């Protein structure tokens, strides 16, 4: 009886594993297809707000995959696979071109918006491409976007794989006059010593610290420490995942420079951004609290 049970268990396990593997394969095939057709990827744009002026200072480009049958697939569900298979390099090139092109169009369409910047997420595999510098330079040339309008968001994990190579690549990119921002700061496991060895201009405080600001006192202290660290190193700080007015008030009191989150606005399609830019929105009143 025990043996039969064991076998049944084994079969259930086995068929579940098989199901998982074939789902992954299906996803991979669909992703390759999407990459070839280039019609199913969309960029959404989330405003980044200056906590000093209450004005929108830029947007972060966030990819979505509009799958014909499955609907919108979030980046969390396909970026890891894209990284594993190397497809992220091509996807990333598409994202970079599309985001820079869009921002340049907005600069033309709304002449008072020329200060607006565009933040693009860059994965480790992309940075390690030997010609990443040429790729970025080419996109800037083709789209006409000024380098100082582009911010590349990187994560600590990319530094851990090969710090020396990462340092070389990042220095080349910084020499283009493009800014480098450290995303999800505080969640990685690397030592802090890299901070003054790399040309990073902004730390983005991870949402996990921001979301518990009102609830757990310790996290407020962590946020305070990150802001102080950044300012002492001549960097600016952006808080991600701001959802409440209380969080905005605390972050502003801590002199955090920029904020991003559902409290302001979620990631939006480009048409919605155009409505927003035409309205010339300002959050000054919220920031007086
Ligand atoms: P990220 O770069 O840290 O982006 C912030 C994520 O937080 C986004 O999720 C955004 O929609 C979400 N978010 C913003 N405000 C709030 C808030 O107030 N509350 C909550 N709960 N969430 C908020 P999204 O768009 O699902 O992207 C997830 C991650 O996928 C990104 O994290 C980034 O690491 C990656 N990603 C997205 N687009 C790209 C891309 O084009 N290339 C690469 N390499 N990675 C990307
Ligand atoms: Mg990001
Ligand atoms: Mg982030
Ligand atoms: Mg994050």
Short mmCIF file of C-alpha atoms and ligand atoms in Angstrom, two decimals:
data_model
loop_
_atom_site.label_atom_id
_atom_site.label_comp_id
_atom_site.label_asym_id
_atom_site.label_seq_id
_atom_site.Cartn_x
_atom_site.Cartn_y
_atom_site.Cartn_z
CA UNK A 1 0.00 0.00 0.00
CA UNK A 2 2.79 2.35 0.97
CA UNK A 3 4.55 1.46 -2.22
CA UNK A 4 1.44 2.22 -4.30
CA UNK A 5 1.06 5.55 -2.50
CA UNK A 6 4.69 6.34 -3.14
CA UNK A 7 4.28 5.60 -6.82
CA UNK A 8 1.14 7.71 -7.07
CA UNK A 9 2.94 10.55 -5.37
CA UNK A 10 5.85 10.18 -7.70
CA UNK A 11 3.55 10.30 -10.70
CA UNK A 12 1.76 13.40 -9.47
CA UNK A 13 5.09 15.06 -8.86
CA UNK A 14 6.38 13.97 -12.19
CA UNK A 15 3.37 15.18 -14.14
CA UNK A 16 3.45 18.52 -12.28
CA UNK A 17 7.08 18.92 -13.15
CA UNK A 18 6.38 18.04 -16.71
CA UNK A 19 3.52 20.53 -16.82
CA UNK A 20 5.80 23.22 -15.41
CA UNK A 21 8.55 22.50 -17.94
CA UNK A 22 6.20 22.50 -20.90
CA UNK A 23 4.55 25.74 -19.75
CA UNK A 24 7.98 27.31 -19.59
CA UNK A 25 8.79 26.03 -23.05
CA UNK A 26 5.50 27.41 -24.37
CA UNK A 27 6.30 30.76 -22.78
CA UNK A 28 9.76 30.73 -24.31
CA UNK A 29 8.41 29.94 -27.78
CA UNK A 30 5.79 32.68 -27.46
CA UNK A 31 8.42 35.14 -26.28
CA UNK A 32 10.66 34.38 -29.27
CA UNK A 33 7.66 34.91 -31.49
CA UNK A 34 6.79 38.22 -29.82
CA UNK A 35 10.37 39.36 -30.22
CA UNK A 36 10.31 38.63 -33.95
CA UNK A 37 6.99 40.34 -34.57
CA UNK A 38 7.65 43.22 -32.17
CA UNK A 39 3.97 44.02 -31.94
CA UNK A 40 3.12 42.56 -28.59
CA UNK A 41 5.50 44.53 -26.38
CA UNK A 42 4.34 47.90 -25.03
CA UNK A 43 6.01 50.42 -22.84
CA UNK A 44 4.15 51.99 -19.96
CA UNK A 45 5.45 55.13 -18.31
CA UNK A 46 5.34 55.92 -14.60
CA UNK A 47 5.87 59.54 -13.49
CA UNK A 48 8.73 60.40 -11.14
CA UNK A 49 7.89 63.47 -9.06
CA UNK A 50 10.29 66.01 -7.55
CA UNK A 51 9.47 66.17 -3.83
CA UNK A 52 10.91 69.67 -3.78
CA UNK A 53 8.70 71.27 -6.44
CA UNK A 54 5.85 68.75 -6.78
CA UNK A 55 6.43 68.65 -10.52
CA UNK A 56 6.96 65.62 -12.68
CA UNK A 57 10.69 65.35 -13.40
CA UNK A 58 10.57 62.31 -15.65
CA UNK A 59 9.15 58.87 -16.34
CA UNK A 60 10.32 55.30 -15.87
CA UNK A 61 9.66 53.07 -18.87
CA UNK A 62 8.21 49.69 -17.82
CA UNK A 63 7.62 46.91 -20.34
CA UNK A 64 4.36 44.95 -20.69
CA UNK A 65 3.70 42.00 -22.96
CA UNK A 66 0.26 41.99 -24.57
CA UNK A 67 -0.13 38.29 -25.27
CA UNK A 68 -2.92 37.62 -27.83
CA UNK A 69 -4.52 34.91 -25.68
CA UNK A 70 -3.25 35.46 -22.18
CA UNK A 71 -3.66 39.23 -22.01
CA UNK A 72 -1.15 41.51 -20.31
CA UNK A 73 1.85 39.65 -18.89
CA UNK A 74 3.86 41.49 -16.25
CA UNK A 75 7.64 41.83 -16.61
CA UNK A 76 8.12 39.82 -13.44
CA UNK A 77 6.69 36.83 -15.31
CA UNK A 78 8.90 37.01 -18.39
CA UNK A 79 12.00 39.14 -17.74
CA UNK A 80 13.69 36.34 -15.71
CA UNK A 81 13.12 33.91 -18.62
CA UNK A 82 14.32 36.54 -21.09
CA UNK A 83 17.48 36.96 -19.01
CA UNK A 84 18.10 33.23 -18.79
CA UNK A 85 17.72 32.71 -22.54
CA UNK A 86 19.63 35.83 -23.54
CA UNK A 87 16.56 37.29 -25.26
CA UNK A 88 16.80 40.23 -22.86
CA UNK A 89 19.54 41.71 -25.04
CA UNK A 90 17.19 42.18 -27.99
CA UNK A 91 14.21 43.08 -25.84
CA UNK A 92 16.39 45.63 -24.06
CA UNK A 93 17.49 47.20 -27.34
CA UNK A 94 13.86 47.56 -28.35
CA UNK A 95 12.97 49.11 -24.98
CA UNK A 96 15.85 51.57 -25.14
CA UNK A 97 15.03 52.75 -28.65
CA UNK A 98 11.29 52.99 -28.00
CA UNK A 99 11.71 54.86 -24.70
CA UNK A 100 14.23 57.39 -26.07
CA UNK A 101 12.19 57.89 -29.22
CA UNK A 102 9.03 58.50 -27.18
CA UNK A 103 10.73 60.98 -24.85
CA UNK A 104 12.19 62.89 -27.77
CA UNK A 105 8.70 63.09 -29.32
CA UNK A 106 7.30 64.45 -26.05
CA UNK A 107 10.06 67.06 -25.91
CA UNK A 108 8.98 68.23 -29.37
CA UNK A 109 5.25 67.95 -28.72
CA UNK A 110 5.41 69.77 -25.36
CA UNK A 111 8.25 72.29 -25.63
CA UNK A 112 7.98 73.20 -21.95
CA UNK A 113 8.74 69.56 -21.09
CA UNK A 114 12.32 69.47 -22.38
CA UNK A 115 13.64 68.98 -18.84
CA UNK A 116 11.79 65.64 -18.60
CA UNK A 117 13.99 62.56 -18.37
CA UNK A 118 13.39 58.94 -19.24
CA UNK A 119 14.56 56.08 -17.02
CA UNK A 120 15.19 52.71 -18.64
CA UNK A 121 15.82 49.43 -16.79
CA UNK A 122 19.01 47.72 -17.90
CA UNK A 123 19.74 44.11 -17.06
CA UNK A 124 23.17 42.71 -16.23
CA UNK A 125 23.40 40.80 -19.50
CA UNK A 126 22.83 44.01 -21.45
CA UNK A 127 25.56 45.95 -19.65
CA UNK A 128 28.02 43.14 -20.30
CA UNK A 129 27.55 43.33 -24.08
CA UNK A 130 30.94 44.41 -25.44
CA UNK A 131 29.28 47.04 -27.65
CA UNK A 132 26.77 48.39 -25.11
CA UNK A 133 28.41 51.82 -25.34
CA UNK A 134 27.97 51.92 -29.13
CA UNK A 135 24.40 50.67 -28.82
CA UNK A 136 23.42 53.46 -26.44
CA UNK A 137 25.29 56.07 -28.45
CA UNK A 138 23.57 54.89 -31.62
CA UNK A 139 20.10 55.08 -30.10
CA UNK A 140 20.78 58.61 -28.84
CA UNK A 141 21.97 59.63 -32.30
CA UNK A 142 19.06 58.01 -34.10
CA UNK A 143 16.39 59.45 -31.81
CA UNK A 144 18.04 62.82 -31.24
CA UNK A 145 17.52 62.57 -27.48
CA UNK A 146 20.12 64.43 -25.43
CA UNK A 147 22.21 62.05 -23.34
CA UNK A 148 21.44 63.98 -20.16
CA UNK A 149 17.76 63.10 -20.62
CA UNK A 150 18.49 59.37 -20.30
CA UNK A 151 18.87 57.46 -17.03
CA UNK A 152 19.83 53.82 -17.01
CA UNK A 153 18.61 51.84 -14.00
CA UNK A 154 20.85 49.00 -12.94
CA UNK A 155 20.78 46.60 -10.00
CA UNK A 156 23.50 45.43 -7.65
CA UNK A 157 23.33 41.85 -8.88
CA UNK A 158 25.02 42.84 -12.11
CA UNK A 159 28.03 44.09 -10.17
CA UNK A 160 28.42 40.81 -8.33
CA UNK A 161 28.93 38.70 -11.46
CA UNK A 162 32.00 40.56 -12.64
CA UNK A 163 32.78 43.76 -10.83
CA UNK A 164 35.77 44.79 -12.96
CA UNK A 165 33.99 44.39 -16.26
CA UNK A 166 30.88 46.12 -14.87
CA UNK A 167 33.03 49.04 -13.71
CA UNK A 168 34.54 49.41 -17.19
CA UNK A 169 31.17 49.26 -18.92
CA UNK A 170 29.48 51.65 -16.52
CA UNK A 171 32.32 54.18 -16.77
CA UNK A 172 32.04 54.14 -20.55
CA UNK A 173 28.31 54.76 -20.33
CA UNK A 174 28.75 57.58 -17.83
CA UNK A 175 31.28 59.17 -20.21
CA UNK A 176 28.44 59.52 -22.71
CA UNK A 177 26.76 61.83 -20.18
CA UNK A 178 24.02 59.33 -19.47
CA UNK A 179 23.10 58.98 -15.77
CA UNK A 180 23.33 55.66 -13.93
CA UNK A 181 20.81 54.95 -11.17
CA UNK A 182 20.98 52.11 -8.68
CA UNK A 183 17.56 50.42 -8.63
CA UNK A 184 16.05 48.48 -5.69
CA UNK A 185 18.76 49.87 -3.43
CA UNK A 186 19.03 48.07 -0.12
CA UNK A 187 17.91 44.65 -1.32
CA UNK A 188 21.22 43.40 -2.78
CA UNK A 189 23.98 41.65 -0.93
CA UNK A 190 27.01 43.45 -2.29
CA UNK A 191 29.28 45.55 -0.15
CA UNK A 192 28.70 49.30 -0.09
CA UNK A 193 32.25 50.00 -1.17
CA UNK A 194 31.24 49.98 -4.82
CA UNK A 195 29.26 53.18 -4.33
CA UNK A 196 32.20 55.52 -4.59
CA UNK A 197 33.96 53.43 -7.23
CA UNK A 198 31.13 53.68 -9.73
CA UNK A 199 29.69 56.73 -11.51
CA UNK A 200 26.23 56.35 -9.94
CA UNK A 201 24.22 59.54 -9.53
CA UNK A 202 21.02 58.32 -7.82
CA UNK A 203 19.93 55.62 -5.39
CA UNK A 204 16.38 54.32 -5.75
CA UNK A 205 15.15 53.14 -2.35
CA UNK A 206 13.37 49.84 -2.77
CA UNK A 207 9.62 49.73 -2.29
CA UNK A 208 9.94 47.26 0.58
CA UNK A 209 11.44 49.99 2.81
CA UNK A 210 9.04 52.67 1.63
CA UNK A 211 5.87 50.61 2.03
CA UNK A 212 6.42 50.01 5.73
CA UNK A 213 7.47 53.54 6.64
CA UNK A 214 4.33 54.32 8.60
CA UNK A 215 4.10 50.89 10.19
CA UNK A 216 7.57 50.01 11.38
CA UNK A 217 9.87 52.56 12.92
CA UNK A 218 13.07 50.68 11.99
CA UNK A 219 12.46 51.12 8.30
CA UNK A 220 12.15 54.86 8.69
CA UNK A 221 15.65 54.77 10.17
CA UNK A 222 16.90 52.70 7.23
CA UNK A 223 15.41 55.19 4.78
CA UNK A 224 16.97 58.05 6.74
CA UNK A 225 20.35 56.31 6.59
CA UNK A 226 20.10 55.76 2.82
CA UNK A 227 19.19 59.40 2.19
CA UNK A 228 22.12 60.58 4.33
CA UNK A 229 24.51 58.14 2.65
CA UNK A 230 23.42 59.25 -0.82
CA UNK A 231 23.67 62.95 -0.05
CA UNK A 232 27.09 62.54 1.55
CA UNK A 233 28.24 60.85 -1.65
CA UNK A 234 26.71 63.66 -3.75
CA UNK A 235 23.96 61.44 -5.10
CA UNK A 236 20.25 62.06 -5.17
CA UNK A 237 17.57 59.71 -3.82
CA UNK A 238 14.33 58.49 -5.36
CA UNK A 239 11.81 56.56 -3.25
CA UNK A 240 9.84 53.94 -5.16
CA UNK A 241 6.45 52.47 -4.31
CA UNK A 242 4.99 55.50 -2.48
CA UNK A 243 1.33 54.73 -1.81
CA UNK A 244 0.19 57.05 0.99
CA UNK A 245 0.25 60.74 1.85
CA UNK A 246 1.91 59.81 5.14
CA UNK A 247 4.82 58.22 3.28
CA UNK A 248 5.19 61.33 1.12
CA UNK A 249 5.30 63.53 4.21
CA UNK A 250 7.89 61.39 5.96
CA UNK A 251 10.06 61.13 2.86
CA UNK A 252 9.91 64.85 2.27
CA UNK A 253 10.84 65.47 5.91
CA UNK A 254 13.87 63.21 5.39
CA UNK A 255 14.85 65.33 2.34
CA UNK A 256 14.34 62.55 -0.14
CA UNK A 257 14.62 64.18 -3.59
CA UNK A 258 12.19 62.31 -5.82
CA UNK A 259 9.24 59.97 -5.41
CA UNK A 260 7.43 57.45 -7.55
CA UNK A 261 4.40 55.30 -6.75
CA UNK A 262 0.67 54.71 -6.97
CA UNK A 263 0.11 57.67 -4.62
CA UNK A 264 1.11 59.87 -7.54
CA UNK A 265 0.32 57.76 -10.59
CA UNK A 266 0.67 54.16 -11.81
CA UNK A 267 2.53 53.23 -14.99
CA UNK A 268 0.44 54.58 -17.89
CA UNK A 269 0.13 54.19 -21.64
CA UNK A 270 1.64 56.94 -23.75
CA UNK A 271 -1.76 58.45 -24.65
CA UNK A 272 -2.51 58.98 -20.95
CA UNK A 273 0.91 60.57 -20.46
CA UNK A 274 0.06 63.07 -23.18
CA UNK A 275 -3.12 64.09 -21.35
CA UNK A 276 -1.06 64.49 -18.22
CA UNK A 277 1.62 66.61 -19.90
CA UNK A 278 -1.00 68.84 -21.49
CA UNK A 279 -2.52 69.43 -18.04
CA UNK A 280 0.84 70.44 -16.53
CA UNK A 281 0.04 68.74 -13.23
CA UNK A 282 1.72 69.76 -9.97
CA UNK A 283 1.57 68.05 -6.55
CA UNK A 284 2.68 71.06 -4.59
CA UNK A 285 -0.36 70.96 -2.29
CA UNK A 286 0.32 67.41 -1.21
CA UNK A 287 3.86 68.29 -0.37
CA UNK A 288 2.91 71.06 2.04
CA UNK A 289 1.71 68.56 4.67
P1 LIG B 1 11.47 48.21 -10.99
O1 LIG B 1 12.39 48.74 -12.01
O2 LIG B 1 11.89 48.32 -9.57
O3 LIG B 1 10.10 48.97 -11.24
C1 LIG B 1 9.19 49.33 -10.24
C2 LIG B 1 8.02 48.39 -10.17
O4 LIG B 1 7.17 48.79 -9.10
C3 LIG B 1 7.12 48.38 -11.41
O5 LIG B 1 6.60 47.06 -11.56
C4 LIG B 1 6.00 49.34 -11.01
O6 LIG B 1 4.81 49.14 -11.72
C5 LIG B 1 5.84 48.98 -9.57
N1 LIG B 1 5.26 50.06 -8.75
C6 LIG B 1 5.39 51.39 -8.96
N2 LIG B 1 4.76 52.09 -7.99
C7 LIG B 1 4.22 51.18 -7.14
C8 LIG B 1 3.43 51.29 -5.94
O7 LIG B 1 3.12 52.36 -5.44
N3 LIG B 1 3.06 50.11 -5.34
C9 LIG B 1 3.40 48.89 -5.87
N4 LIG B 1 2.97 47.81 -5.22
N5 LIG B 1 4.14 48.77 -7.02
C10 LIG B 1 4.54 49.89 -7.63
P2 LIG B 1 6.57 46.34 -12.98
O8 LIG B 1 6.23 47.32 -14.05
O9 LIG B 1 5.74 45.12 -12.82
O10 LIG B 1 8.08 45.92 -13.19
C11 LIG B 1 8.70 44.99 -12.34
C12 LIG B 1 10.17 44.89 -12.60
O11 LIG B 1 10.43 44.34 -13.90
C13 LIG B 1 10.89 46.25 -12.61
O12 LIG B 1 11.14 46.64 -11.27
C14 LIG B 1 12.14 45.91 -13.39
O13 LIG B 1 13.10 45.29 -12.56
C15 LIG B 1 11.63 44.88 -14.39
N6 LIG B 1 11.40 45.56 -15.68
C16 LIG B 1 10.32 46.25 -16.12
N7 LIG B 1 10.51 46.71 -17.39
C17 LIG B 1 11.75 46.31 -17.75
C18 LIG B 1 12.55 46.48 -18.94
O14 LIG B 1 12.16 47.14 -19.92
N8 LIG B 1 13.80 45.89 -18.93
C19 LIG B 1 14.29 45.19 -17.86
N9 LIG B 1 15.51 44.66 -17.93
N10 LIG B 1 13.56 45.02 -16.72
C20 LIG B 1 12.31 45.57 -16.67
MG1 LIG B 2 13.46 50.37 -12.30
MG1 LIG B 3 13.03 49.58 -8.60
MG1 LIG B 4 11.77 47.33 -7.31
#
